[in-house]
mmCIF file of C-alpha atoms in Angstrom:
data_model
loop_
_atom_site.group_PDB
_atom_site.id
_atom_site.type_symbol
_atom_site.label_atom_id
_atom_site.label_comp_id
_atom_site.label_asym_id
_atom_site.label_seq_id
_atom_site.Cartn_x
_atom_site.Cartn_y
_atom_site.Cartn_z
ATOM 1 C CA MET N 1 135.689 23.307 108.356
ATOM 2 C CA GLN N 2 135.715 23.208 112.591
ATOM 3 C CA THR N 3 135.101 19.620 112.277
ATOM 4 C CA LEU N 4 138.162 19.262 110.106
ATOM 5 C CA ILE N 5 140.250 21.480 112.046
ATOM 6 C CA ASP N 6 139.490 19.878 115.303
ATOM 7 C CA ALA N 7 140.145 16.801 114.744
ATOM 8 C CA ALA N 8 143.893 17.703 112.535
ATOM 9 C CA LEU N 9 145.193 20.785 114.139
ATOM 10 C CA PRO N 10 145.960 20.061 118.009
ATOM 11 C CA GLU N 11 145.621 23.094 120.095
ATOM 12 C CA HIS N 12 144.656 25.582 116.993
ATOM 13 C CA ASP N 13 142.832 27.732 119.324
ATOM 14 C CA VAL N 14 140.142 28.959 116.682
ATOM 15 C CA GLN N 15 136.417 28.868 116.882
ATOM 16 C CA LEU N 16 134.947 29.491 113.153
ATOM 17 C CA TRP N 17 131.223 30.617 112.900
ATOM 18 C CA ALA N 18 129.655 33.024 109.771
ATOM 19 C CA ARG N 19 129.033 36.506 110.573
ATOM 20 C CA ALA N 20 125.899 38.316 108.193
ATOM 21 C CA VAL N 21 127.134 41.567 107.056
ATOM 22 C CA GLU N 22 124.856 42.704 104.290
ATOM 23 C CA PRO N 23 120.973 42.416 104.133
ATOM 24 C CA ASP N 24 121.694 40.655 100.949
ATOM 25 C CA GLY N 25 122.436 37.450 103.390
ATOM 26 C CA SER N 26 126.440 38.009 102.459
ATOM 27 C CA ALA N 27 128.073 36.342 105.236
ATOM 28 C CA LEU N 28 131.931 36.333 106.484
ATOM 29 C CA LEU N 29 133.927 33.155 108.579
ATOM 30 C CA ARG N 30 135.656 34.762 111.401
ATOM 31 C CA ASP N 31 136.957 33.656 114.349
ATOM 32 C CA ALA N 32 134.196 34.065 117.375
ATOM 33 C CA GLU N 33 136.715 34.434 119.959
ATOM 34 C CA ARG N 34 138.212 37.644 118.252
ATOM 35 C CA ASP N 35 137.510 40.858 116.005
ATOM 36 C CA GLY N 36 138.292 40.839 112.784
ATOM 37 C CA ASN N 37 137.590 39.174 109.192
ATOM 38 C CA PHE N 38 139.917 36.531 109.990
ATOM 39 C CA ALA N 39 140.974 33.408 111.862
ATOM 40 C CA SER N 40 144.547 32.640 112.532
ATOM 41 C CA MET N 41 145.114 28.669 113.501
ATOM 42 C CA ARG N 42 148.192 28.061 115.660
ATOM 43 C CA LEU N 43 150.583 25.587 113.861
ATOM 44 C CA LEU N 44 152.721 23.510 116.462
ATOM 45 C CA ALA N 45 155.835 21.547 116.290
ATOM 46 C CA GLY N 46 156.849 19.500 119.004
ATOM 47 C CA GLY N 47 154.135 21.648 121.056
ATOM 48 C CA THR N 48 155.684 24.540 120.048
ATOM 49 C CA HIS N 49 154.158 27.026 118.260
ATOM 50 C CA VAL N 50 156.434 27.530 115.219
ATOM 51 C CA ALA N 51 153.792 29.243 112.236
ATOM 52 C CA SER N 52 150.161 30.355 111.958
ATOM 53 C CA LEU N 53 147.421 29.993 109.275
ATOM 54 C CA ALA N 54 145.048 32.676 108.806
ATOM 55 C CA LEU N 55 141.879 31.820 107.294
ATOM 56 C CA SER N 56 139.157 34.459 105.749
ATOM 57 C CA MET N 57 136.196 33.834 103.718
ATOM 58 C CA ARG N 58 133.303 35.450 102.233
ATOM 59 C CA PHE N 59 130.094 34.051 100.927
ATOM 60 C CA ARG N 60 127.312 35.728 98.944
ATOM 61 C CA TRP N 61 124.041 34.745 98.397
ATOM 62 C CA GLN N 62 123.010 33.466 95.044
ATOM 63 C CA PRO N 63 118.945 33.573 95.179
ATOM 64 C CA HIS N 64 118.535 31.730 91.790
ATOM 65 C CA HIS N 65 120.101 28.571 93.573
ATOM 66 C CA GLU N 66 118.946 29.531 96.942
ATOM 67 C CA ALA N 67 122.567 29.119 98.073
ATOM 68 C CA LEU N 68 125.959 30.671 99.765
ATOM 69 C CA VAL N 69 128.575 30.641 97.201
ATOM 70 C CA VAL N 70 132.261 31.325 98.197
ATOM 71 C CA ALA N 71 132.896 35.091 96.790
ATOM 72 C CA GLU N 72 136.331 35.043 98.348
ATOM 73 C CA SER N 73 138.755 32.682 100.177
ATOM 74 C CA LYS N 74 142.186 33.371 101.300
ATOM 75 C CA TYR N 75 144.521 31.271 103.356
ATOM 76 C CA THR N 76 147.993 32.786 104.491
ATOM 77 C CA LEU N 77 150.827 30.858 106.357
ATOM 78 C CA VAL N 78 152.958 32.782 108.353
ATOM 79 C CA LEU N 79 155.796 31.910 110.085
ATOM 80 C CA THR N 80 155.552 32.849 114.093
ATOM 81 C CA GLY N 81 157.208 36.499 114.613
ATOM 82 C CA ASP N 82 157.754 37.104 111.263
ATOM 83 C CA ARG N 83 154.799 39.786 109.383
ATOM 84 C CA GLN N 84 155.327 38.502 105.980
ATOM 85 C CA PRO N 85 153.359 35.650 104.685
ATOM 86 C CA LEU N 86 155.262 32.079 103.515
ATOM 87 C CA ALA N 87 152.387 31.556 100.996
ATOM 88 C CA ARG N 88 148.757 32.503 99.995
ATOM 89 C CA PHE N 89 146.547 30.750 98.582
ATOM 90 C CA GLU N 90 143.603 33.085 96.815
ATOM 91 C CA TYR N 91 140.337 32.961 95.456
ATOM 92 C CA GLU N 92 138.499 36.339 94.652
ATOM 93 C CA GLU N 93 135.515 35.986 92.118
ATOM 94 C CA VAL N 94 135.609 39.707 90.660
ATOM 95 C CA LEU N 95 139.355 39.370 89.642
ATOM 96 C CA THR N 96 139.619 40.177 85.860
ATOM 97 C CA SER N 97 143.170 40.816 85.100
ATOM 98 C CA THR N 98 144.862 38.019 87.012
ATOM 99 C CA PRO N 99 143.594 34.509 87.761
ATOM 100 C CA ARG N 100 140.552 34.431 89.757
ATOM 101 C CA SER N 101 142.387 31.199 92.000
ATOM 102 C CA HIS N 102 145.741 31.746 92.798
ATOM 103 C CA TRP N 103 148.288 31.498 94.792
ATOM 104 C CA HIS N 104 151.599 33.942 96.120
ATOM 105 C CA LEU N 105 155.074 32.310 96.770
ATOM 106 C CA HIS N 106 156.637 34.771 99.081
ATOM 107 C CA ALA N 107 160.242 33.427 98.605
ATOM 108 C CA GLU N 108 163.023 34.771 96.517
ATOM 109 C CA ARG N 109 165.382 33.228 93.474
ATOM 110 C CA GLY N 110 167.644 35.429 91.279
ATOM 111 C CA ALA N 111 166.878 33.372 88.119
ATOM 112 C CA PHE N 112 163.229 34.740 88.894
ATOM 113 C CA SER N 113 163.739 38.314 88.812
ATOM 114 C CA ALA N 114 166.213 38.055 85.798
ATOM 115 C CA LEU N 115 163.084 36.647 83.855
ATOM 116 C CA LEU N 116 160.608 39.588 85.288
ATOM 117 C CA SER N 117 163.218 42.238 84.263
ATOM 118 C CA ARG N 118 163.341 40.987 80.930
ATOM 119 C CA THR N 119 159.816 40.681 80.473
ATOM 120 C CA GLY N 120 159.237 44.292 81.502
ATOM 121 C CA ASP N 121 155.434 45.224 81.566
ATOM 122 C CA ARG N 122 154.337 42.383 79.341
ATOM 123 C CA GLY N 123 151.234 40.795 80.569
ATOM 124 C CA THR N 124 148.387 41.731 82.656
ATOM 125 C CA GLY N 125 149.607 41.013 86.114
ATOM 126 C CA ARG N 126 151.191 43.691 88.768
ATOM 127 C CA ARG N 127 154.518 42.030 88.713
ATOM 128 C CA ASP N 128 157.727 43.068 90.686
ATOM 129 C CA SER N 129 160.656 41.881 89.283
ATOM 130 C CA THR N 130 162.320 42.056 92.920
ATOM 131 C CA ARG N 131 159.267 40.411 94.517
ATOM 132 C CA LEU N 132 158.393 36.698 93.603
ATOM 133 C CA SER N 133 155.426 36.969 95.730
ATOM 134 C CA SER N 134 153.791 39.471 93.539
ATOM 135 C CA LEU N 135 153.414 36.838 90.738
ATOM 136 C CA HIS N 136 149.830 34.879 90.619
ATOM 137 C CA PHE N 137 149.938 31.286 89.920
ATOM 138 C CA PRO N 138 146.710 29.814 88.498
ATOM 139 C CA LEU N 139 144.974 27.403 90.468
ATOM 140 C CA ALA N 140 142.508 25.898 88.000
ATOM 141 C CA GLY N 141 139.522 28.243 88.499
ATOM 142 C CA PRO N 142 136.108 28.633 91.195
ATOM 143 C CA HIS N 143 135.442 25.017 91.544
ATOM 144 C CA PHE N 144 138.783 23.450 91.307
ATOM 145 C CA ARG N 145 140.630 25.663 93.470
ATOM 146 C CA PRO N 146 142.382 24.416 96.827
ATOM 147 C CA SER N 147 140.206 23.711 99.661
ATOM 148 C CA LEU N 148 140.816 23.801 103.477
ATOM 149 C CA ALA N 149 141.789 20.338 103.133
ATOM 150 C CA ASP N 150 144.599 20.695 100.380
ATOM 151 C CA VAL N 151 146.088 23.516 103.180
ATOM 152 C CA VAL N 152 145.765 21.424 105.838
ATOM 153 C CA GLU N 153 147.496 18.226 104.421
ATOM 154 C CA PHE N 154 150.348 21.053 102.838
ATOM 155 C CA VAL N 155 151.422 22.163 106.724
ATOM 156 C CA ILE N 156 151.206 18.774 107.856
ATOM 157 C CA LEU N 157 152.687 16.425 105.464
ATOM 158 C CA GLU N 158 155.129 18.997 103.906
ATOM 159 C CA CYS N 159 155.575 21.288 106.444
ATOM 160 C CA GLY N 160 155.641 18.692 109.038
ATOM 161 C CA VAL N 161 153.431 20.616 112.027
ATOM 162 C CA ASP N 162 151.868 18.741 114.742
ATOM 163 C CA ALA N 163 148.603 16.426 114.014
ATOM 164 C CA LEU N 164 146.367 14.502 115.690
ATOM 165 C CA PRO N 165 145.920 11.068 115.423
ATOM 166 C CA GLY N 166 142.780 10.113 112.851
ATOM 167 C CA TRP N 167 143.835 13.225 110.680
ATOM 168 C CA GLU N 168 144.266 11.883 107.465
ATOM 169 C CA ARG N 169 140.153 10.215 107.690
ATOM 170 C CA ALA N 170 139.025 13.852 108.836
ATOM 171 C CA LEU N 171 140.796 15.381 106.078
ATOM 172 C CA HIS N 172 139.111 12.133 103.554
ATOM 173 C CA GLU N 173 135.519 13.033 105.269
ATOM 174 C CA TYR N 174 135.910 16.634 104.704
ATOM 175 C CA ARG N 175 137.657 16.574 100.907
ATOM 176 C CA LYS N 176 134.584 13.757 99.773
ATOM 177 C CA ASP N 177 131.813 16.543 100.871
ATOM 178 C CA TRP N 178 133.993 19.467 99.551
ATOM 179 C CA ARG N 179 134.290 17.440 95.759
ATOM 180 C CA ARG N 180 130.445 16.878 95.922
ATOM 181 C CA ASP N 181 129.536 20.293 96.542
ATOM 182 C CA GLU N 182 131.746 21.614 94.029
ATOM 183 C CA ALA N 183 130.503 19.486 91.705
ATOM 184 C CA ALA N 184 127.034 20.029 91.856
ATOM 185 C CA ALA N 185 127.941 23.492 91.854
ATOM 186 C CA THR N 186 129.957 23.077 88.478
ATOM 187 C CA ALA N 187 127.069 21.113 87.248
ATOM 188 C CA ARG N 188 124.329 24.136 87.885
ATOM 189 C CA GLN N 189 126.942 26.239 86.005
ATOM 190 C CA PHE N 190 127.335 23.735 83.063
ATOM 191 C CA SER N 191 123.958 21.857 83.133
ATOM 192 C CA ALA N 192 123.774 21.030 79.239
ATOM 193 C CA GLU N 193 127.451 19.257 79.410
ATOM 194 C CA THR N 194 126.259 17.484 82.532
ATOM 195 C CA ALA N 195 122.686 16.685 80.943
ATOM 196 C CA GLU N 196 124.792 15.151 77.930
ATOM 197 C CA THR N 197 127.718 13.169 79.948
ATOM 198 C CA LEU N 198 124.840 11.778 81.943
ATOM 199 C CA ARG N 199 123.025 10.663 78.936
ATOM 200 C CA SER N 200 126.306 9.176 77.805
ATOM 201 C CA LEU N 201 126.136 6.638 81.104
ATOM 202 C CA GLY N 202 122.589 5.474 80.376
ATOM 203 C CA TRP N 203 120.930 7.965 82.359
ATOM 204 C CA GLN N 204 117.113 9.438 80.943
ATOM 205 C CA VAL N 205 117.892 13.334 81.427
ATOM 206 C CA ARG N 206 115.444 15.635 80.268
ATOM 207 C CA PRO N 207 115.561 19.429 80.231
ATOM 208 C CA PRO N 208 112.865 21.216 82.836
ATOM 209 C CA VAL N 209 109.578 22.571 82.273
ATOM 210 C CA ARG N 210 109.966 26.487 81.681
ATOM 211 C CA GLY N 211 108.703 28.120 84.634
ATOM 212 C CA ASP N 212 108.874 24.965 86.373
ATOM 213 C CA LEU N 213 112.341 24.996 88.028
ATOM 214 C CA PRO N 214 115.558 27.295 87.463
ATOM 215 C CA ALA N 215 117.075 27.231 84.243
ATOM 216 C CA PRO N 216 120.372 25.870 85.180
ATOM 217 C CA PHE N 217 118.688 22.810 87.039
ATOM 218 C CA VAL N 218 117.873 19.518 84.911
ATOM 219 C CA SER N 219 115.765 16.572 85.841
ATOM 220 C CA VAL N 220 117.479 13.142 86.035
ATOM 221 C CA LEU N 221 115.832 10.100 86.039
ATOM 222 C CA ARG N 222 117.419 6.599 86.250
ATOM 223 C CA LYS N 223 116.679 4.158 83.539
#
């Protein structure tokens, strides 16, 4: 993540590091130079600080797979001098009544307010007919949620903030690694479906010997 923002965003003024917060190995990603549990990146336009991108992530140790997994991630875009966000991209694995991966749009439109007023208390979300930002727009679930690369691409291409030469390459490399990691996590979660797909592609796949490997893993041997 540090490599990506260093290569894409000029003078962002953030140094990321992970801080363990629980004996079980849970960790928070934060700014090494400042107190608090989030990092706020400066976004420039023509060299002027026009907005900030706040990043907050919490990791949970998964002993079964001996790996850290993302328990919570939040990306918040805020205009300089304003307290209300423009947009938020969030993931929280503990959510049950709203989509775990979602985004909030902080903007208002009369037609949306009319819709929310007419639907009243139907549904499970905590909605406010006067605030479009109270809606949770679903974003495809845990392994297909937006990554830092998606948010960086959004602020550069769509919002027009300053970018460093070669940022596209850095974004491509980050996204490639991200997708590989998430593909591996998806395979662990859906091991039977993964094995069946590999068999259809000509691989020889056999289940692990009981007690030999953790249940979600499969042994894959190339023909």
